[in-house]
mmCIF file of C-alpha atoms and ligand atoms in Angstrom:
data_model
loop_
_atom_site.group_PDB
_atom_site.id
_atom_site.type_symbol
_atom_site.label_atom_id
_atom_site.label_comp_id
_atom_site.label_asym_id
_atom_site.label_seq_id
_atom_site.Cartn_x
_atom_site.Cartn_y
_atom_site.Cartn_z
ATOM 1 C CA GLU A 124 0.000 0.000 0.000
ATOM 2 C CA LYS A 125 3.042 2.252 0.270
ATOM 3 C CA GLY A 126 3.179 2.085 -3.513
ATOM 4 C CA GLY A 127 6.905 1.270 -3.580
ATOM 5 C CA TYR A 128 7.882 3.997 -1.118
ATOM 6 C CA GLU A 129 9.763 3.150 2.049
ATOM 7 C CA TRP A 130 7.441 5.318 4.129
ATOM 8 C CA PHE A 131 3.852 6.524 3.831
ATOM 9 C CA MET A 132 5.103 10.039 4.405
ATOM 10 C CA LEU A 133 7.189 9.931 1.226
ATOM 11 C CA LYS A 134 4.235 8.642 -0.736
ATOM 12 C CA GLU A 135 2.019 11.362 0.723
ATOM 13 C CA ILE A 136 4.561 14.076 -0.123
ATOM 14 C CA GLU A 137 4.619 12.833 -3.715
ATOM 15 C CA GLU A 138 0.810 12.764 -3.859
ATOM 16 C CA GLN A 139 0.586 16.481 -3.184
ATOM 17 C CA PRO A 140 0.161 17.720 -6.767
ATOM 18 C CA ARG A 141 -2.844 15.412 -7.083
ATOM 19 C CA ALA A 142 -4.193 16.333 -3.630
ATOM 20 C CA VAL A 143 -3.977 20.065 -4.383
ATOM 21 C CA ALA A 144 -5.667 19.589 -7.771
ATOM 22 C CA ASP A 145 -8.444 17.478 -6.226
ATOM 23 C CA THR A 146 -9.110 20.103 -3.577
ATOM 24 C CA LEU A 147 -9.692 22.665 -6.340
ATOM 25 C CA LEU A 148 -11.657 20.314 -8.554
ATOM 26 C CA GLY A 149 -15.247 21.324 -9.219
ATOM 27 C CA ARG A 150 -14.974 24.398 -7.025
ATOM 28 C CA HIS A 151 -14.746 27.012 -9.770
ATOM 29 C CA ASP A 152 -15.971 27.513 -13.309
ATOM 30 C CA THR A 153 -13.901 28.354 -16.382
ATOM 31 C CA GLN A 154 -14.321 32.091 -15.690
ATOM 32 C CA GLY A 155 -12.688 31.692 -12.295
ATOM 33 C CA ARG A 156 -15.927 32.081 -10.337
ATOM 34 C CA LEU A 157 -16.035 29.935 -7.242
ATOM 35 C CA MET A 158 -18.847 27.483 -6.685
ATOM 36 C CA LEU A 159 -19.133 25.981 -3.249
ATOM 37 C CA ASP A 160 -22.265 23.868 -3.336
ATOM 38 C CA GLU A 161 -21.374 22.267 -0.034
ATOM 39 C CA MET A 162 -21.364 25.641 1.712
ATOM 40 C CA ARG A 163 -24.438 25.201 3.852
ATOM 41 C CA LEU A 164 -24.273 28.803 5.009
ATOM 42 C CA SER A 165 -26.470 31.118 2.976
ATOM 43 C CA ASP A 166 -25.123 34.179 1.185
ATOM 44 C CA ASP A 167 -27.036 36.307 3.684
ATOM 45 C CA GLU A 168 -25.337 34.543 6.570
ATOM 46 C CA LEU A 169 -21.957 35.022 4.909
ATOM 47 C CA ARG A 170 -22.678 38.731 4.329
ATOM 48 C CA ALA A 171 -23.545 39.208 7.988
ATOM 49 C CA ILE A 172 -20.163 38.017 9.261
ATOM 50 C CA ASP A 173 -18.133 40.739 10.927
ATOM 51 C CA LYS A 174 -15.323 38.646 12.355
ATOM 52 C CA ILE A 175 -13.622 35.364 11.525
ATOM 53 C CA VAL A 176 -11.842 33.256 14.107
ATOM 54 C CA ILE A 177 -9.699 30.407 12.807
ATOM 55 C CA ILE A 178 -8.802 27.588 15.162
ATOM 56 C CA GLY A 179 -6.716 24.440 14.894
ATOM 57 C CA CYS A 180 -3.789 22.609 16.469
ATOM 58 C CA GLY A 181 -0.223 22.098 15.325
ATOM 59 C CA THR A 182 0.146 22.089 11.573
ATOM 60 C CA ALA A 183 -3.528 22.981 11.108
ATOM 61 C CA SER A 184 -2.972 26.146 13.157
ATOM 62 C CA TYR A 185 -0.160 27.138 10.777
ATOM 63 C CA ALA A 186 -2.537 26.716 7.837
ATOM 64 C CA GLY A 187 -4.816 29.041 9.797
ATOM 65 C CA MET A 188 -2.052 31.628 10.130
ATOM 66 C CA VAL A 189 -1.580 31.677 6.372
ATOM 67 C CA ALA A 190 -5.344 31.864 5.951
ATOM 68 C CA LYS A 191 -5.536 34.971 8.104
ATOM 69 C CA TYR A 192 -3.303 36.924 5.717
ATOM 70 C CA ALA A 193 -5.196 35.727 2.663
ATOM 71 C CA ILE A 194 -8.743 36.036 3.994
ATOM 72 C CA GLU A 195 -8.205 39.479 5.487
ATOM 73 C CA HIS A 196 -6.623 40.677 2.259
ATOM 74 C CA TRP A 197 -9.417 39.457 0.009
ATOM 75 C CA THR A 198 -12.405 40.071 2.257
ATOM 76 C CA ARG A 199 -11.332 42.867 4.637
ATOM 77 C CA ILE A 200 -13.108 40.954 7.411
ATOM 78 C CA PRO A 201 -11.038 41.035 10.620
ATOM 79 C CA CYS A 202 -9.641 37.583 11.121
ATOM 80 C CA GLU A 203 -8.001 36.096 14.199
ATOM 81 C CA VAL A 204 -6.193 32.812 14.445
ATOM 82 C CA GLU A 205 -5.712 30.916 17.626
ATOM 83 C CA LEU A 206 -4.679 27.520 18.884
ATOM 84 C CA ALA A 207 -7.860 25.591 19.641
ATOM 85 C CA SER A 208 -6.519 24.626 23.068
ATOM 86 C CA GLU A 209 -6.034 28.293 23.998
ATOM 87 C CA PHE A 210 -9.299 29.509 22.494
ATOM 88 C CA ARG A 211 -11.469 27.189 24.500
ATOM 89 C CA TYR A 212 -10.320 28.216 27.963
ATOM 90 C CA ARG A 213 -10.134 31.981 27.804
ATOM 91 C CA ASP A 214 -13.771 32.924 27.396
ATOM 92 C CA PRO A 215 -13.309 34.162 23.803
ATOM 93 C CA ILE A 216 -15.502 36.924 22.418
ATOM 94 C CA VAL A 217 -17.509 35.253 19.692
ATOM 95 C CA GLY A 218 -21.166 35.557 18.823
ATOM 96 C CA ARG A 219 -23.781 35.323 16.120
ATOM 97 C CA SER A 220 -21.900 37.387 13.564
ATOM 98 C CA THR A 221 -18.617 35.518 14.084
ATOM 99 C CA LEU A 222 -17.644 32.789 11.653
ATOM 100 C CA VAL A 223 -15.426 30.219 13.322
ATOM 101 C CA VAL A 224 -13.287 28.251 10.884
ATOM 102 C CA ALA A 225 -12.019 25.021 12.437
ATOM 103 C CA ILE A 226 -9.204 23.292 10.586
ATOM 104 C CA SER A 227 -8.544 19.609 11.205
ATOM 105 C CA GLN A 228 -7.191 16.860 8.998
ATOM 106 C CA SER A 229 -8.468 13.990 11.140
ATOM 107 C CA GLY A 230 -11.667 15.647 12.280
ATOM 108 C CA GLU A 231 -11.147 14.003 15.675
ATOM 109 C CA THR A 232 -8.795 16.374 17.498
ATOM 110 C CA ALA A 233 -10.279 16.845 20.968
ATOM 111 C CA ASP A 234 -8.961 20.387 21.485
ATOM 112 C CA THR A 235 -10.502 21.548 18.228
ATOM 113 C CA LEU A 236 -13.764 19.736 18.891
ATOM 114 C CA GLN A 237 -14.145 21.314 22.343
ATOM 115 C CA ALA A 238 -13.474 24.739 20.839
ATOM 116 C CA ILE A 239 -16.144 24.122 18.178
ATOM 117 C CA ARG A 240 -18.701 23.124 20.800
ATOM 118 C CA HIS A 241 -17.913 26.211 22.805
ATOM 119 C CA ALA A 242 -18.234 28.519 19.768
ATOM 120 C CA ARG A 243 -21.571 27.013 18.772
ATOM 121 C CA GLN A 244 -22.878 27.456 22.296
ATOM 122 C CA GLN A 245 -22.110 31.156 21.897
ATOM 123 C CA GLY A 246 -24.232 31.223 18.737
ATOM 124 C CA SER A 247 -21.369 31.297 16.193
ATOM 125 C CA LYS A 248 -21.524 29.433 12.922
ATOM 126 C CA VAL A 249 -18.714 26.933 12.541
ATOM 127 C CA LEU A 250 -17.241 25.987 9.199
ATOM 128 C CA ALA A 251 -14.884 23.007 9.325
ATOM 129 C CA ILE A 252 -12.029 22.521 6.891
ATOM 130 C CA CYS A 253 -11.571 18.815 7.252
ATOM 131 C CA ASN A 254 -10.128 15.820 5.428
ATOM 132 C CA THR A 255 -12.219 13.059 6.959
ATOM 133 C CA ASN A 256 -15.746 12.362 5.833
ATOM 134 C CA GLY A 257 -18.145 11.671 8.649
ATOM 135 C CA SER A 258 -15.629 12.580 11.368
ATOM 136 C CA THR A 259 -16.867 14.090 14.626
ATOM 137 C CA ILE A 260 -15.740 17.602 13.695
ATOM 138 C CA ALA A 261 -17.424 17.338 10.288
ATOM 139 C CA ARG A 262 -20.645 16.172 11.935
ATOM 140 C CA GLU A 263 -20.682 18.808 14.633
ATOM 141 C CA SER A 264 -19.977 21.813 12.405
ATOM 142 C CA ASP A 265 -22.558 23.923 10.562
ATOM 143 C CA ALA A 266 -20.793 23.428 7.245
ATOM 144 C CA VAL A 267 -17.770 21.502 5.975
ATOM 145 C CA LEU A 268 -15.335 22.351 3.252
ATOM 146 C CA TYR A 269 -13.570 19.061 2.630
ATOM 147 C CA THR A 270 -9.939 18.873 1.676
ATOM 148 C CA HIS A 271 -9.516 16.077 -0.835
ATOM 149 C CA ALA A 272 -6.092 14.884 0.237
ATOM 150 C CA GLY A 273 -7.146 11.244 0.551
ATOM 151 C CA PRO A 274 -6.205 9.252 3.655
ATOM 152 C CA GLU A 275 -3.130 10.555 5.439
ATOM 153 C CA ILE A 276 -1.411 7.680 7.240
ATOM 154 C CA ALA A 277 1.952 9.134 8.303
ATOM 155 C CA VAL A 278 1.678 10.916 11.636
ATOM 156 C CA ALA A 279 3.355 14.049 10.306
ATOM 157 C CA SER A 280 0.934 15.995 8.171
ATOM 158 C CA THR A 281 2.017 16.854 4.610
ATOM 159 C CA LYS A 282 -0.714 16.660 1.987
ATOM 160 C CA GLY A 283 -3.179 17.437 4.776
ATOM 161 C CA PHE A 284 -1.465 20.786 5.287
ATOM 162 C CA LEU A 285 -1.162 21.723 1.609
ATOM 163 C CA THR A 286 -4.816 20.974 0.987
ATOM 164 C CA GLN A 287 -5.823 22.941 4.097
ATOM 165 C CA LEU A 288 -4.030 25.924 2.601
ATOM 166 C CA VAL A 289 -5.875 25.472 -0.675
ATOM 167 C CA ALA A 290 -9.252 25.142 1.067
ATOM 168 C CA CYS A 291 -8.543 28.329 3.032
ATOM 169 C CA TYR A 292 -7.738 30.222 -0.181
ATOM 170 C CA VAL A 293 -10.934 28.925 -1.766
ATOM 171 C CA LEU A 294 -12.918 30.028 1.271
ATOM 172 C CA GLY A 295 -11.365 33.502 1.286
ATOM 173 C CA LEU A 296 -11.984 34.006 -2.413
ATOM 174 C CA TYR A 297 -15.531 32.726 -2.097
ATOM 175 C CA LEU A 298 -16.286 35.143 0.734
ATOM 176 C CA SER A 299 -14.828 37.948 -1.328
ATOM 177 C CA GLN A 300 -17.010 36.961 -4.275
ATOM 178 C CA VAL A 301 -20.192 36.700 -2.185
ATOM 179 C CA ARG A 302 -19.588 39.967 -0.388
ATOM 180 C CA GLY A 303 -18.293 41.847 -3.416
ATOM 181 C CA THR A 304 -15.346 43.421 -1.644
ATOM 182 C CA LYS A 305 -12.696 45.758 -2.933
ATOM 183 C CA TYR A 306 -10.314 42.992 -3.908
ATOM 184 C CA GLY A 307 -13.026 41.028 -5.697
ATOM 185 C CA ASP A 308 -11.268 41.526 -9.020
ATOM 186 C CA GLU A 309 -8.436 39.385 -7.715
ATOM 187 C CA VAL A 310 -10.697 36.340 -7.470
ATOM 188 C CA ALA A 311 -10.477 35.104 -11.059
ATOM 189 C CA SER A 312 -6.758 35.815 -11.413
ATOM 190 C CA THR A 313 -6.016 34.076 -8.132
ATOM 191 C CA VAL A 314 -8.045 31.038 -9.158
ATOM 192 C CA ALA A 315 -5.848 30.854 -12.264
ATOM 193 C CA GLU A 316 -2.763 31.002 -10.036
ATOM 194 C CA LEU A 317 -4.174 28.277 -7.771
ATOM 195 C CA GLU A 318 -4.562 26.045 -10.803
ATOM 196 C CA LYS A 319 -0.819 26.373 -11.495
ATOM 197 C CA LEU A 320 0.148 25.086 -8.055
ATOM 198 C CA PRO A 321 0.008 21.325 -8.767
ATOM 199 C CA ALA A 322 2.592 21.762 -11.540
ATOM 200 C CA GLY A 323 4.695 23.974 -9.263
ATOM 201 C CA VAL A 324 4.681 21.390 -6.478
ATOM 202 C CA GLN A 325 5.602 18.714 -9.022
ATOM 203 C CA GLU A 326 8.567 20.787 -10.162
ATOM 204 C CA ILE A 327 9.859 20.885 -6.585
ATOM 205 C CA LEU A 328 9.336 17.142 -6.143
ATOM 206 C CA ASP A 329 11.267 16.494 -9.346
ATOM 207 C CA ARG A 330 14.249 18.257 -7.783
ATOM 208 C CA GLY A 331 13.853 16.397 -4.471
ATOM 209 C CA ASP A 332 17.316 14.830 -4.692
ATOM 210 C CA GLU A 333 18.935 18.222 -4.077
ATOM 211 C CA ILE A 334 17.036 18.534 -0.797
ATOM 212 C CA ARG A 335 17.775 14.977 0.226
ATOM 213 C CA SER A 336 21.496 15.431 -0.275
ATOM 214 C CA LEU A 337 21.345 18.667 1.716
ATOM 215 C CA ALA A 338 19.696 16.726 4.568
ATOM 216 C CA ARG A 339 22.494 14.159 4.515
ATOM 217 C CA GLU A 340 25.064 16.940 4.481
ATOM 218 C CA LEU A 341 23.526 18.658 7.511
ATOM 219 C CA ALA A 342 22.716 15.478 9.437
ATOM 220 C CA GLU A 343 25.324 16.187 12.127
ATOM 221 C CA HIS A 344 23.643 19.379 13.271
ATOM 222 C CA ARG A 345 21.457 19.362 16.364
ATOM 223 C CA THR A 346 19.852 22.803 16.031
ATOM 224 C CA PHE A 347 18.097 24.358 13.050
ATOM 225 C CA LEU A 348 16.429 27.723 12.678
ATOM 226 C CA PHE A 349 13.747 28.734 10.222
ATOM 227 C CA LEU A 350 12.918 32.330 9.367
ATOM 228 C CA GLY A 351 10.053 33.760 7.389
ATOM 229 C CA ARG A 352 7.930 36.831 7.262
ATOM 230 C CA HIS A 353 4.246 37.421 6.421
ATOM 231 C CA VAL A 354 2.946 34.082 5.077
ATOM 232 C CA GLY A 355 6.529 32.803 5.161
ATOM 233 C CA TYR A 356 6.410 32.932 8.949
ATOM 234 C CA PRO A 357 3.941 30.036 9.364
ATOM 235 C CA VAL A 358 5.984 28.164 6.754
ATOM 236 C CA ALA A 359 9.031 28.620 9.012
ATOM 237 C CA LEU A 360 7.031 27.313 11.974
ATOM 238 C CA GLU A 361 5.891 24.323 9.940
ATOM 239 C CA GLY A 362 9.451 23.554 8.788
ATOM 240 C CA ALA A 363 10.620 23.602 12.400
ATOM 241 C CA LEU A 364 7.710 21.478 13.625
ATOM 242 C CA LYS A 365 8.400 18.812 11.001
ATOM 243 C CA LEU A 366 12.035 18.580 12.138
ATOM 244 C CA LYS A 367 11.095 18.377 15.806
ATOM 245 C CA GLU A 368 8.512 15.685 15.193
ATOM 246 C CA LEU A 369 10.496 13.523 12.842
ATOM 247 C CA ALA A 370 14.167 14.067 13.640
ATOM 248 C CA TYR A 371 13.748 14.859 17.371
ATOM 249 C CA LEU A 372 15.955 17.893 16.942
ATOM 250 C CA HIS A 373 15.841 21.350 18.357
ATOM 251 C CA ALA A 374 14.288 23.447 15.636
ATOM 252 C CA GLU A 375 12.671 26.837 15.918
ATOM 253 C CA GLY A 376 10.750 29.034 13.557
ATOM 254 C CA PHE A 377 10.938 32.791 13.920
ATOM 255 C CA ALA A 378 9.308 35.765 12.282
ATOM 256 C CA ALA A 379 12.230 37.275 10.368
ATOM 257 C CA GLY A 380 11.327 40.767 11.531
ATOM 258 C CA GLU A 381 11.875 39.641 15.122
ATOM 259 C CA LEU A 382 15.509 38.730 14.524
ATOM 260 C CA LYS A 383 16.929 41.861 16.146
ATOM 261 C CA HIS A 384 14.518 41.538 19.055
ATOM 262 C CA GLY A 385 16.208 38.431 20.374
ATOM 263 C CA PRO A 386 16.778 35.452 18.114
ATOM 264 C CA ILE A 387 19.901 36.877 16.444
ATOM 265 C CA ALA A 388 21.713 36.212 19.733
ATOM 266 C CA VAL A 389 21.608 32.479 19.102
ATOM 267 C CA ILE A 390 23.258 32.709 15.684
ATOM 268 C CA GLU A 391 26.701 31.160 15.751
ATOM 269 C CA PRO A 392 29.150 30.051 13.102
ATOM 270 C CA GLY A 393 27.918 27.053 11.154
ATOM 271 C CA LEU A 394 24.329 27.113 12.452
ATOM 272 C CA PRO A 395 21.972 26.104 9.638
ATOM 273 C CA VAL A 396 19.248 28.719 9.104
ATOM 274 C CA PHE A 397 16.519 28.236 6.535
ATOM 275 C CA VAL A 398 15.009 31.457 5.229
ATOM 276 C CA VAL A 399 11.840 31.786 3.170
ATOM 277 C CA VAL A 400 12.122 34.831 0.902
ATOM 278 C CA PRO A 401 8.862 36.459 -0.246
ATOM 279 C CA PRO A 402 8.477 36.953 -3.989
ATOM 280 C CA LYS A 403 9.734 40.299 -5.274
ATOM 281 C CA GLY A 404 6.642 42.448 -5.195
ATOM 282 C CA ARG A 405 5.567 46.007 -4.822
ATOM 283 C CA ASP A 406 6.066 46.051 -1.065
ATOM 284 C CA GLN A 407 9.296 46.082 0.897
ATOM 285 C CA LEU A 408 9.011 42.646 2.432
ATOM 286 C CA HIS A 409 11.448 41.116 0.012
ATOM 287 C CA GLU A 410 14.316 43.503 0.679
ATOM 288 C CA LYS A 411 13.794 43.309 4.429
ATOM 289 C CA VAL A 412 14.147 39.536 4.409
ATOM 290 C CA VAL A 413 17.178 39.746 2.124
ATOM 291 C CA SER A 414 18.839 42.071 4.619
ATOM 292 C CA ASN A 415 18.030 39.597 7.417
ATOM 293 C CA ILE A 416 19.906 36.963 5.435
ATOM 294 C CA GLN A 417 22.889 39.307 5.186
ATOM 295 C CA GLU A 418 22.800 39.905 8.940
ATOM 296 C CA ILE A 419 22.806 36.249 9.910
ATOM 297 C CA ARG A 420 25.357 35.378 7.263
ATOM 298 C CA ALA A 421 27.666 38.072 8.663
ATOM 299 C CA ARG A 422 27.494 36.183 11.977
ATOM 300 C CA GLY A 423 28.554 32.953 10.357
ATOM 301 C CA ALA A 424 25.204 31.187 9.900
ATOM 302 C CA ARG A 425 24.932 28.653 7.122
ATOM 303 C CA THR A 426 22.062 30.050 5.100
ATOM 304 C CA VAL A 427 19.655 27.848 3.177
ATOM 305 C CA VAL A 428 17.479 30.194 1.192
ATOM 306 C CA LEU A 429 14.134 29.363 -0.395
ATOM 307 C CA VAL A 430 13.532 31.913 -3.097
ATOM 308 C CA GLU A 431 11.578 32.229 -6.296
ATOM 309 C CA GLU A 432 13.131 31.345 -9.627
ATOM 310 C CA GLY A 433 14.808 34.217 -11.349
ATOM 311 C CA ASP A 434 15.493 36.114 -8.115
ATOM 312 C CA THR A 435 19.256 36.259 -7.827
ATOM 313 C CA SER A 436 19.382 39.004 -5.199
ATOM 314 C CA VAL A 437 20.089 36.516 -2.423
ATOM 315 C CA ASP A 438 22.804 34.565 -4.203
ATOM 316 C CA PRO A 439 25.732 36.424 -2.580
ATOM 317 C CA PHE A 440 24.451 35.603 0.918
ATOM 318 C CA ALA A 441 23.116 32.107 0.411
ATOM 319 C CA ASP A 442 25.163 29.003 1.087
ATOM 320 C CA VAL A 443 22.421 26.933 -0.471
ATOM 321 C CA VAL A 444 19.656 28.189 -2.743
ATOM 322 C CA ILE A 445 16.386 26.280 -3.099
ATOM 323 C CA ARG A 446 14.451 27.629 -6.073
ATOM 324 C CA LEU A 447 10.672 27.870 -5.944
ATOM 325 C CA PRO A 448 8.396 28.238 -8.964
ATOM 326 C CA ASN A 449 6.781 31.674 -9.299
ATOM 327 C CA ALA A 450 3.560 32.297 -7.423
ATOM 328 C CA PRO A 451 1.806 35.278 -5.844
ATOM 329 C CA THR A 452 2.997 35.973 -2.290
ATOM 330 C CA LEU A 453 -0.156 34.688 -0.615
ATOM 331 C CA LEU A 454 0.073 31.331 -2.396
ATOM 332 C CA GLN A 455 3.813 30.812 -1.920
ATOM 333 C CA PRO A 456 3.408 28.651 1.243
ATOM 334 C CA VAL A 457 2.019 25.807 -0.875
ATOM 335 C CA LEU A 458 5.366 25.674 -2.671
ATOM 336 C CA ALA A 459 7.809 26.720 0.046
ATOM 337 C CA THR A 460 6.632 24.054 2.510
ATOM 338 C CA VAL A 461 7.420 21.134 0.229
ATOM 339 C CA PRO A 462 11.249 21.273 0.393
ATOM 340 C CA LEU A 463 10.992 21.511 4.186
ATOM 341 C CA GLN A 464 8.879 18.341 4.308
ATOM 342 C CA ILE A 465 11.364 16.483 2.119
ATOM 343 C CA PHE A 466 14.239 17.755 4.252
ATOM 344 C CA ALA A 467 12.681 16.620 7.543
ATOM 345 C CA ALA A 468 11.716 13.189 6.218
ATOM 346 C CA GLU A 469 15.196 12.575 4.815
ATOM 347 C CA LEU A 470 16.959 13.765 7.946
ATOM 348 C CA ALA A 471 14.785 11.512 10.115
ATOM 349 C CA SER A 472 15.490 8.598 7.869
ATOM 350 C CA VAL A 473 19.278 9.252 7.882
ATOM 351 C CA LEU A 474 19.154 9.358 11.681
ATOM 352 C CA GLY A 475 17.412 5.975 11.671
ATOM 353 C CA HIS A 476 14.056 7.125 12.992
ATOM 354 C CA ASP A 477 10.615 5.798 12.157
ATOM 355 C CA VAL A 478 9.442 8.417 9.681
ATOM 356 C CA ASP A 479 5.773 7.420 9.784
ATOM 357 C CA GLN A 480 5.396 6.887 13.516
ATOM 358 C CA PRO A 481 7.582 9.296 15.454
ATOM 359 C CA ARG A 482 7.999 8.510 19.121
ATOM 360 C CA ASN A 483 5.392 9.853 21.562
ATOM 361 C CA LEU A 484 2.999 11.046 18.835
ATOM 362 C CA ALA A 485 -0.410 9.828 17.686
ATOM 363 C CA LYS A 486 -2.088 10.568 14.379
ATOM 364 C CA SER A 487 -5.206 11.929 15.956
ATOM 365 C CA VAL A 488 -5.091 13.417 19.392
ATOM 366 C CA THR A 489 -8.454 12.481 20.855
ATOM 367 C CA VAL A 490 -7.719 13.642 24.382
ATOM 368 C CA GLU A 491 -7.224 17.247 25.464
HETATM 369 C C1 LIG B 177 2.009 17.848 12.550
HETATM 370 C C2 LIG B 177 0.818 17.165 12.990
HETATM 371 C C3 LIG B 177 0.000 17.733 14.113
HETATM 372 C C4 LIG B 177 -1.447 17.898 13.645
HETATM 373 C C5 LIG B 177 -2.340 18.361 14.791
HETATM 374 C C6 LIG B 177 -3.764 18.613 14.333
HETATM 375 O O1 LIG B 177 2.662 17.179 11.532
HETATM 376 O O2 LIG B 177 0.463 16.178 12.409
HETATM 377 O O3 LIG B 177 0.526 18.946 14.544
HETATM 378 O O4 LIG B 177 -1.446 18.807 12.600
HETATM 379 O O5 LIG B 177 -2.343 17.395 15.797
HETATM 380 O O6 LIG B 177 -4.344 17.474 13.786
HETATM 381 P P1 LIG B 177 -5.671 17.544 12.963
HETATM 382 O O7 LIG B 177 -5.433 18.336 11.740
HETATM 383 O O8 LIG B 177 -6.029 16.118 12.646
HETATM 384 O O9 LIG B 177 -6.712 18.201 13.833
#
């Protein structure tokens, strides 16, 4: 059933172009208009929303962080993201005009389920982004937007995460379309960009050997840092989480803009630091992250830079360059995460760990 792969995780990483395509399938027409038949919330209900709260645990919470940037940009609805386990026990301010978006691959995560129950008691509508048909979270939510990743067996989430990102983009664009907001004209062009992602992910997979040899080269290291900014920040957190889970190493993700506020103190010669560089755009994010790379390089860090094709501005400061296919900033996480998954799986395997069943972890966490 592993289809010739040594581990389910490797198979699931390779399935991602298909999983991303399936999650888009049937959800838009040829003009780039979204169609969400399964959205059991009426247009009037969606127009009445004045706040969105996204909840999830672990990797799903990182998908939620990316979603916040995208949904706020396209809809201009204030959007918060919070760990489900924190949300539940702080008496959160949610009510009838709040849409709670609960993200869960398994649909059985107890923390997320308790948070959903609490939100519904307060009168909020809950939309689940879920991969498992008939799961408890799917049953207890007002509406479900299914990710079509197919069964995810490996404990560490890969295709679950990428398809959560895609479902969040679809949701944000749909809300923008229904509510007719200022950025509504971006809907069709973004749908076209979403449709390019499966090929982009495939391109990265086809160059997987470069990442695997990098993992073997860095296998002696016991600490890894990951930096990103804007939507690259949750990608950094996800890269670090994958390494912790699978390779049992100390790995931390930081917001690149925070570097001078503390983390730069831990930089020492030889320390591997992965940096996700935003695409060159109209804003200044790109140059700020490039100057962060210069700063850590000047302190001897070994910089592994994920950057879009054709952008050579980082080359003088990068020890290793990982090229990403072009994509709009908001969609870049779908591409930038993939090399980090491959890296973590390879490193775990080099260290002799069980890639599919890391110690102390369970696939669905059904206790709080
Ligand atoms: C990370 C991982 C966990 C899950 C988290 C939520 O690789 O697998 O962090 O993402 O436990 O699980 P779901 O999405 O099933 O609610």
